[in-house]
PDB file of C-alpha atoms in Angstrom:
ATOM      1  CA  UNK A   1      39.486  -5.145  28.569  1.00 82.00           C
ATOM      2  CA  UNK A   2      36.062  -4.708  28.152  1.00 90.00           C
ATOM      3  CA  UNK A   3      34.514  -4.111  24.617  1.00 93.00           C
ATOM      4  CA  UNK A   4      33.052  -0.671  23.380  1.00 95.00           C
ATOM      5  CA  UNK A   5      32.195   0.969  20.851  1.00 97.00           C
ATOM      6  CA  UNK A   6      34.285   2.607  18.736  1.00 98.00           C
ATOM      7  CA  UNK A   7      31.597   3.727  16.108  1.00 98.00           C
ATOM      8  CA  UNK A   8      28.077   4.046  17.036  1.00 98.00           C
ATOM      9  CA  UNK A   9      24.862   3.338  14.954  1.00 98.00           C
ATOM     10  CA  UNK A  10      23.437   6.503  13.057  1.00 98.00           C
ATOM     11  CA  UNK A  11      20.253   7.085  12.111  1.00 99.00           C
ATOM     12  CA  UNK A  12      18.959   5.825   9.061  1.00 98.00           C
ATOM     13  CA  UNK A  13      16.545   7.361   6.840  1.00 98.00           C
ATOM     14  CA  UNK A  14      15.263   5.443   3.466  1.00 98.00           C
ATOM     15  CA  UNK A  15      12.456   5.468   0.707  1.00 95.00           C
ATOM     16  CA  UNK A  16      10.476   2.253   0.632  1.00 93.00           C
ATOM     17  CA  UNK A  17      12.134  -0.721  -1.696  1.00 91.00           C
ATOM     18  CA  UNK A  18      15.233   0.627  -1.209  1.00 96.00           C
ATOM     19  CA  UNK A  19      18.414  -1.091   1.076  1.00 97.00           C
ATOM     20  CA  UNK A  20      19.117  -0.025   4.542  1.00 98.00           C
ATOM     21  CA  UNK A  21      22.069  -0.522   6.561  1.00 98.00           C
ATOM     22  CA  UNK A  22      23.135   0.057  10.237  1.00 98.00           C
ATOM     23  CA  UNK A  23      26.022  -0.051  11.010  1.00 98.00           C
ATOM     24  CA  UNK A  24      28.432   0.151  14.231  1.00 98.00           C
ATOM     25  CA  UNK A  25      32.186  -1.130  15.463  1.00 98.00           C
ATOM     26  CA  UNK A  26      33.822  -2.567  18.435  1.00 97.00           C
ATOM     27  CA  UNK A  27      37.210  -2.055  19.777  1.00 96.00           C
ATOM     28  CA  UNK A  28      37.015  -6.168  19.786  1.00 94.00           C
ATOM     29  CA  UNK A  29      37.369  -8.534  17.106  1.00 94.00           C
ATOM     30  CA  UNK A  30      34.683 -11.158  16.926  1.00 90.00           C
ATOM     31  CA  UNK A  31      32.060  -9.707  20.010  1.00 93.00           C
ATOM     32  CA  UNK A  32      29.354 -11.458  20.771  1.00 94.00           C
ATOM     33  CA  UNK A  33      26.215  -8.283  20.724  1.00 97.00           C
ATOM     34  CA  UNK A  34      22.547  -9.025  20.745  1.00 98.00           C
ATOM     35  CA  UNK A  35      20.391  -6.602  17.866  1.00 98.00           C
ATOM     36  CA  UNK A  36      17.218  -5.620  19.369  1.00 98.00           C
ATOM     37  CA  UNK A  37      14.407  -3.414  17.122  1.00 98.00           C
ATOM     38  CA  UNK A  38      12.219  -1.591  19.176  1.00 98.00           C
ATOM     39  CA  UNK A  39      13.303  -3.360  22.868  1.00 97.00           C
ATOM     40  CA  UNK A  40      12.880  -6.978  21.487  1.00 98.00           C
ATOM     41  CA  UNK A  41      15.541  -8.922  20.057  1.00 97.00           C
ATOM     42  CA  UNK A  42      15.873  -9.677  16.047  1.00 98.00           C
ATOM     43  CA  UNK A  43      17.295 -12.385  14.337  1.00 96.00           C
ATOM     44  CA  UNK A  44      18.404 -12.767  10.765  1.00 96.00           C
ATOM     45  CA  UNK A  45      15.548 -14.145   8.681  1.00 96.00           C
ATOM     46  CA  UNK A  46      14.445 -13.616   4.700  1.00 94.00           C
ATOM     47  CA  UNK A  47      13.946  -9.760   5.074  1.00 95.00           C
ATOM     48  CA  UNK A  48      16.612  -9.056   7.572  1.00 97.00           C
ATOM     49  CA  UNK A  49      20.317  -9.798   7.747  1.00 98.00           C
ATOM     50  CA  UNK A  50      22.466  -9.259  10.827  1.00 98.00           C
ATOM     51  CA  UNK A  51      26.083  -9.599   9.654  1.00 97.00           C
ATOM     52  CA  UNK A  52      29.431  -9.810  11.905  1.00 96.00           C
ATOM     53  CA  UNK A  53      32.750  -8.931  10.077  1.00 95.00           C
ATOM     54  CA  UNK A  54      35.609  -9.092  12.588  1.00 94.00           C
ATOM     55  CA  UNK A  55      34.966  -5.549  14.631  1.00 96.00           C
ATOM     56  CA  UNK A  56      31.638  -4.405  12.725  1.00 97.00           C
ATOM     57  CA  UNK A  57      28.262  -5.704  12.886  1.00 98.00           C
ATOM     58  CA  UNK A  58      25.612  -4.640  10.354  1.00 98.00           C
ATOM     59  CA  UNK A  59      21.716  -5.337  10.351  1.00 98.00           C
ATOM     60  CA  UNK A  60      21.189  -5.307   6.632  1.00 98.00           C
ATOM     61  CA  UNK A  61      17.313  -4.946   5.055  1.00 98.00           C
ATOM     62  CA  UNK A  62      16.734  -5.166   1.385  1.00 95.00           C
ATOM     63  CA  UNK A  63      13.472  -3.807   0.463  1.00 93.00           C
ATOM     64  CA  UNK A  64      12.848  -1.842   3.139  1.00 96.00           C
ATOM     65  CA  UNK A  65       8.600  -1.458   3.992  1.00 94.00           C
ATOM     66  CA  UNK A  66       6.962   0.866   6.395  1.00 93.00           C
ATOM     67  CA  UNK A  67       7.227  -2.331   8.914  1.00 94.00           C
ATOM     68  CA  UNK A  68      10.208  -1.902   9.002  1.00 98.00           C
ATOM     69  CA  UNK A  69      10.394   1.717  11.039  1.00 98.00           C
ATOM     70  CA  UNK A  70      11.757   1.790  14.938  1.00 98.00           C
ATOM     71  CA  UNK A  71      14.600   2.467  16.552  1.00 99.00           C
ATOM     72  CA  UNK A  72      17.308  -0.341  16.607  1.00 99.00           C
ATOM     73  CA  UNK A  73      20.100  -1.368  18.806  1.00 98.00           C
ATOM     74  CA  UNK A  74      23.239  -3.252  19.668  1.00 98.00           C
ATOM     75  CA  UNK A  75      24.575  -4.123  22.532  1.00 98.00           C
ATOM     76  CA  UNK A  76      27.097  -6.471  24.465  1.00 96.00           C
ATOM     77  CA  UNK A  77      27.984  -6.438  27.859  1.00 91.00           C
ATOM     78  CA  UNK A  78      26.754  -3.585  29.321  1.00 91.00           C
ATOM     79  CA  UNK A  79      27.499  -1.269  26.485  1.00 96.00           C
ATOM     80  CA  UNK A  80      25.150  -0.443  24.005  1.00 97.00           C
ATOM     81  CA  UNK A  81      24.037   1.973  20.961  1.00 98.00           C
ATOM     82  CA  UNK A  82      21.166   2.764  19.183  1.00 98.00           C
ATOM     83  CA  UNK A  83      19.512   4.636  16.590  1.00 98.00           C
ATOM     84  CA  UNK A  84      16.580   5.009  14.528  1.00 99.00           C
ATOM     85  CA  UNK A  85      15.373   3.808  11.280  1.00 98.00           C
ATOM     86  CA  UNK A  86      13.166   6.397   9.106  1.00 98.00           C
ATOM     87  CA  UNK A  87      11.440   5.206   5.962  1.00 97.00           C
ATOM     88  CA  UNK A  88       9.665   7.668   3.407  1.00 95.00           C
ATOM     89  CA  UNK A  89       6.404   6.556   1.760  1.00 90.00           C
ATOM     90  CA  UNK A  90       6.346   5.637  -1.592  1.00 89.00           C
ATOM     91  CA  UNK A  91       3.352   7.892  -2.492  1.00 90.00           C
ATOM     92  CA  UNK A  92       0.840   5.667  -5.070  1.00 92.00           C
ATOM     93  CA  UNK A  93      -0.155   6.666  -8.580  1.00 95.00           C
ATOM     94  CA  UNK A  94      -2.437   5.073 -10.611  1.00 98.00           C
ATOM     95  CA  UNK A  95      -1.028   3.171 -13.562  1.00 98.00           C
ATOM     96  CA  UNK A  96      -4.196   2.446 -15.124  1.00 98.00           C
ATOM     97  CA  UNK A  97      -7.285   5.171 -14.834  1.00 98.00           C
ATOM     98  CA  UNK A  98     -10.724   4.514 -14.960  1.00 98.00           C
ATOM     99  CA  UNK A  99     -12.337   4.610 -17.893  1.00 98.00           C
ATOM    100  CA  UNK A 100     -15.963   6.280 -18.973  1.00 98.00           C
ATOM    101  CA  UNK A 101     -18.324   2.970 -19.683  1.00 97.00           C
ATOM    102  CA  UNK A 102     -21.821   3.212 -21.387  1.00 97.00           C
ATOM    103  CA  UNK A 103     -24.142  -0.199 -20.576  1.00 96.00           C
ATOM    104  CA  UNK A 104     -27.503  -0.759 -20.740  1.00 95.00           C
ATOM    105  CA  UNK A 105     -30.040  -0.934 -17.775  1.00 94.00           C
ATOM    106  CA  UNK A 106     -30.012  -4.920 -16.331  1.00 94.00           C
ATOM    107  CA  UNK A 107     -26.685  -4.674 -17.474  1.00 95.00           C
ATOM    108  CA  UNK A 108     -23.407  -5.392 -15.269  1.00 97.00           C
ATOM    109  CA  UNK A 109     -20.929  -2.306 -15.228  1.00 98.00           C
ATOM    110  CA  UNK A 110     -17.387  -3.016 -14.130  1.00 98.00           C
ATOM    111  CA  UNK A 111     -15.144   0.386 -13.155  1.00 98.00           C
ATOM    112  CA  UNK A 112     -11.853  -0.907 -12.884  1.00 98.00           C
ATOM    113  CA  UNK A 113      -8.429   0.848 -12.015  1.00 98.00           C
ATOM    114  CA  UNK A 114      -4.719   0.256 -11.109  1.00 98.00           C
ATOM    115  CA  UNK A 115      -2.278   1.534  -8.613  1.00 97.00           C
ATOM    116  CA  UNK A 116       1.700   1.216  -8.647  1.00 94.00           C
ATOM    117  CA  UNK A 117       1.211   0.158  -5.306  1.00 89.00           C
ATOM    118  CA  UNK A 118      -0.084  -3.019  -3.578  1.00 87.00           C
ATOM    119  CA  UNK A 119      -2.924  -2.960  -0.740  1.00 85.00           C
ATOM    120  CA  UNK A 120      -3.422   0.793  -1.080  1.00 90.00           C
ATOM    121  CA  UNK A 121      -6.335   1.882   1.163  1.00 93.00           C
ATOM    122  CA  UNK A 122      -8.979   3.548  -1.683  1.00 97.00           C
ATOM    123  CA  UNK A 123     -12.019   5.331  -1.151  1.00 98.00           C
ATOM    124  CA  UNK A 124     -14.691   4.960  -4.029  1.00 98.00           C
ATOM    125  CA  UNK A 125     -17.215   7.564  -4.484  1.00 98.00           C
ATOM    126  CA  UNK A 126     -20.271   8.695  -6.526  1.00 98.00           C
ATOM    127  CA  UNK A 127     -20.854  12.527  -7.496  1.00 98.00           C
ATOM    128  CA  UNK A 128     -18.462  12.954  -5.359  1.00 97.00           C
ATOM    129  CA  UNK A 129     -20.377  11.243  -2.454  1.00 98.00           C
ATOM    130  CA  UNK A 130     -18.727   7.708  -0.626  1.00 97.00           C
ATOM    131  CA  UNK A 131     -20.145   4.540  -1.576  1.00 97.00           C
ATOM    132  CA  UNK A 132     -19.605   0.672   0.648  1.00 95.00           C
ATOM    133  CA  UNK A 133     -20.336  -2.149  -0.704  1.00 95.00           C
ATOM    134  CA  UNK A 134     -23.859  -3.343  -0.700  1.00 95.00           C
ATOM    135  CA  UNK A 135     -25.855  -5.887  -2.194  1.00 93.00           C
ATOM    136  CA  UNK A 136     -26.490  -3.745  -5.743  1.00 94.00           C
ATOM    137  CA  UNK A 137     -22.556  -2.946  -5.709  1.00 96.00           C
ATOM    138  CA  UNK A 138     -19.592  -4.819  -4.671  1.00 97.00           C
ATOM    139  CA  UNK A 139     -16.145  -3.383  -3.775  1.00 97.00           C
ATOM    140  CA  UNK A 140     -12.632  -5.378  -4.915  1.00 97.00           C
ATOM    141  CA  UNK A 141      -9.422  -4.731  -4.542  1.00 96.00           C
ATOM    142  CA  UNK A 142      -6.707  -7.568  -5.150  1.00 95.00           C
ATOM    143  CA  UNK A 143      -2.857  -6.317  -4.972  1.00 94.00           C
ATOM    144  CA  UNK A 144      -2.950  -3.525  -7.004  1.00 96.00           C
ATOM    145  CA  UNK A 145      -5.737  -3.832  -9.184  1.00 97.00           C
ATOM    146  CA  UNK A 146      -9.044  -1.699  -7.725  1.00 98.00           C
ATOM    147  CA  UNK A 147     -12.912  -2.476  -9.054  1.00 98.00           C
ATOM    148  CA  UNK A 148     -16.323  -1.460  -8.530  1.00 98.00           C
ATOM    149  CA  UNK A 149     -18.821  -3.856  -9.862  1.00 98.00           C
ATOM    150  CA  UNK A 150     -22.675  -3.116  -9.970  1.00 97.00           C
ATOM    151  CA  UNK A 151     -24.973  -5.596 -11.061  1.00 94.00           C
ATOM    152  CA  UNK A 152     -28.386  -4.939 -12.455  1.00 94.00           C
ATOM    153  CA  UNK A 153     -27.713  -1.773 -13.351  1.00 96.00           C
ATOM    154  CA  UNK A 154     -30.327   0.972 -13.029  1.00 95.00           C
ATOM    155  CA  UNK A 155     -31.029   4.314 -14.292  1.00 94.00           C
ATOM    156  CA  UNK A 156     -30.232   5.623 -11.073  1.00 95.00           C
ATOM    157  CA  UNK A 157     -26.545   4.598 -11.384  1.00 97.00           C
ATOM    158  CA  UNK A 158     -25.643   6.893 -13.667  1.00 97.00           C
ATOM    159  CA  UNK A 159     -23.091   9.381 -12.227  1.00 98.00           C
ATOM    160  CA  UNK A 160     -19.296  10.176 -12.231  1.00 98.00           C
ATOM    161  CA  UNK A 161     -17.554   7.317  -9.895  1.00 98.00           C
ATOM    162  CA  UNK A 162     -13.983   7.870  -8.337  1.00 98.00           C
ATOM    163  CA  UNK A 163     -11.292   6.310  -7.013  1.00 98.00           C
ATOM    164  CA  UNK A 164      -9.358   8.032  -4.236  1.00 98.00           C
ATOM    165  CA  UNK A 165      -5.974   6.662  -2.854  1.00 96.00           C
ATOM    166  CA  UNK A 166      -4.675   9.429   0.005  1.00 91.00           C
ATOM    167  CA  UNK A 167      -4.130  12.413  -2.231  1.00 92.00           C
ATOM    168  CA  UNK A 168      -4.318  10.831  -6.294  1.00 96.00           C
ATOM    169  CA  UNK A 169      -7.708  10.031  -7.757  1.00 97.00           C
ATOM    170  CA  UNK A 170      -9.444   9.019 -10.842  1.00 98.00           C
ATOM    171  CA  UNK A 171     -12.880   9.454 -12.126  1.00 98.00           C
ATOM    172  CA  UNK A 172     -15.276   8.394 -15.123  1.00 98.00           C
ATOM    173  CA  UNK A 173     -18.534   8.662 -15.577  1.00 98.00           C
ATOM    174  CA  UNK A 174     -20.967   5.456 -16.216  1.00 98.00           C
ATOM    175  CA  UNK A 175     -24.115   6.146 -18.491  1.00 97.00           C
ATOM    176  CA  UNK A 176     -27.346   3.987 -18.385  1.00 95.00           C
ATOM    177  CA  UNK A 177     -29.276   3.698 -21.491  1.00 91.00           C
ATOM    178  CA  UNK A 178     -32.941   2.929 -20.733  1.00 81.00           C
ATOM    179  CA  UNK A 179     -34.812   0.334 -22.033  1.00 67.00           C
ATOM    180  CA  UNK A 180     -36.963   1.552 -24.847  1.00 56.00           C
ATOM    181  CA  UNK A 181     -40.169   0.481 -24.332  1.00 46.00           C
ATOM    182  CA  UNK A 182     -42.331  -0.456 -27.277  1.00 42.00           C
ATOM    183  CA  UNK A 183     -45.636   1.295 -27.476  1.00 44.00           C
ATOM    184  CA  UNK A 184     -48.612  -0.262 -29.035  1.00 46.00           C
ATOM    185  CA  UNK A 185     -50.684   1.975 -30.270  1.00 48.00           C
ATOM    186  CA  UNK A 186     -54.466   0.264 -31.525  1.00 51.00           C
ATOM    187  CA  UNK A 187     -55.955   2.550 -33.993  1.00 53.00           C
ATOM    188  CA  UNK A 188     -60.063   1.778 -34.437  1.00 56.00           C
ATOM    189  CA  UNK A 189     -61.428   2.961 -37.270  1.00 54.00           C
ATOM    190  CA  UNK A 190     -64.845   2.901 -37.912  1.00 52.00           C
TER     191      UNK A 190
END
């Protein structure tokens, strides 16, 4: 007697980080079936489990990331099911906000701010303008931790800077002080 299934996979829908399971059973013990994620075949690796127990088989992912979306499936024989795997976005919020700085011109002025999530996409802007990168200013971003760096500061820097990640943002405002420049003044008398 050919295998089938006797409980098919359901769709899955998770929040990022957390566990997901598929699940599905065969009306035969110990079934070879092949797990395929998106029409290619998976194997069990540090992120992903597949599991046999007797009649069920499991693909088991701690942690789940956006990755980790698509419609799965298991099949032996000529049988098969299938179903798909959902996973909500863990929306970012900043853990650390920027912070209004005051430096003087020729100065450096670091802006420097922190998401709760790694590798966020940010946009940084000025008055509410977008600002790259450039040889005056220098974008960083390292895991989590976001900066904008000018060196040589100038006057013309001064301005309200924000950091945009999708729909959270934080602003601060960077003042220049000018140099003071000493006047001479030579009194003649005569």
């Amino acid at each position: 007697i050919k295998p089938k299934f006797t409980k098919k996979l359901a769709n899955v829908n998770v929040k990022e980080k957390e566990k997901a399971v598929l699940l599905c059973e065969l009306s035969k013990e110990n079934t070879k079936v092949t797990w395929k994620k998106n029409g290619k075949e998976i194997k069990s690796d540090s992120h992903l489990k597949i599991v046999a127990d007797m009649k069920v088989h499991r693909v088991i992912i701690e942690n789940v990331t956006l990755e980790d979306i698509g419609k799965y499936s298991c099949a032996t024989g000529d049988v098969s099911t299938s179903a798909t795997l959902s996973v909500e976005e863990i929306k970012p919020e900043f853990t650390k906000k920027l912070v209004n700085i005051k430096v003087k011109e020729k100065e450096k002025a670091v802006l420097l701010c922190e998401l709760s999530k790694e590798n966020t996409k940010v946009i940084w802007k000025k008055n509410g303008k977008e600002i790259r990168s450039d040889s005056h200013l220098k974008i960083v971003a390292d895991m989590k931790v976001h900066q904008l760096i000018i060196e040589n500061v100038t006057l013309e820097d001064t301005g309200e800077y924000s950091c945009v990640a999708g729909d959270v943002s934080t602003s601060a405002t960077l003042s220049v002080e000018g140099m003071v420049a000493c006047i001479l003044k030579l009194v003649v008398f005569r």
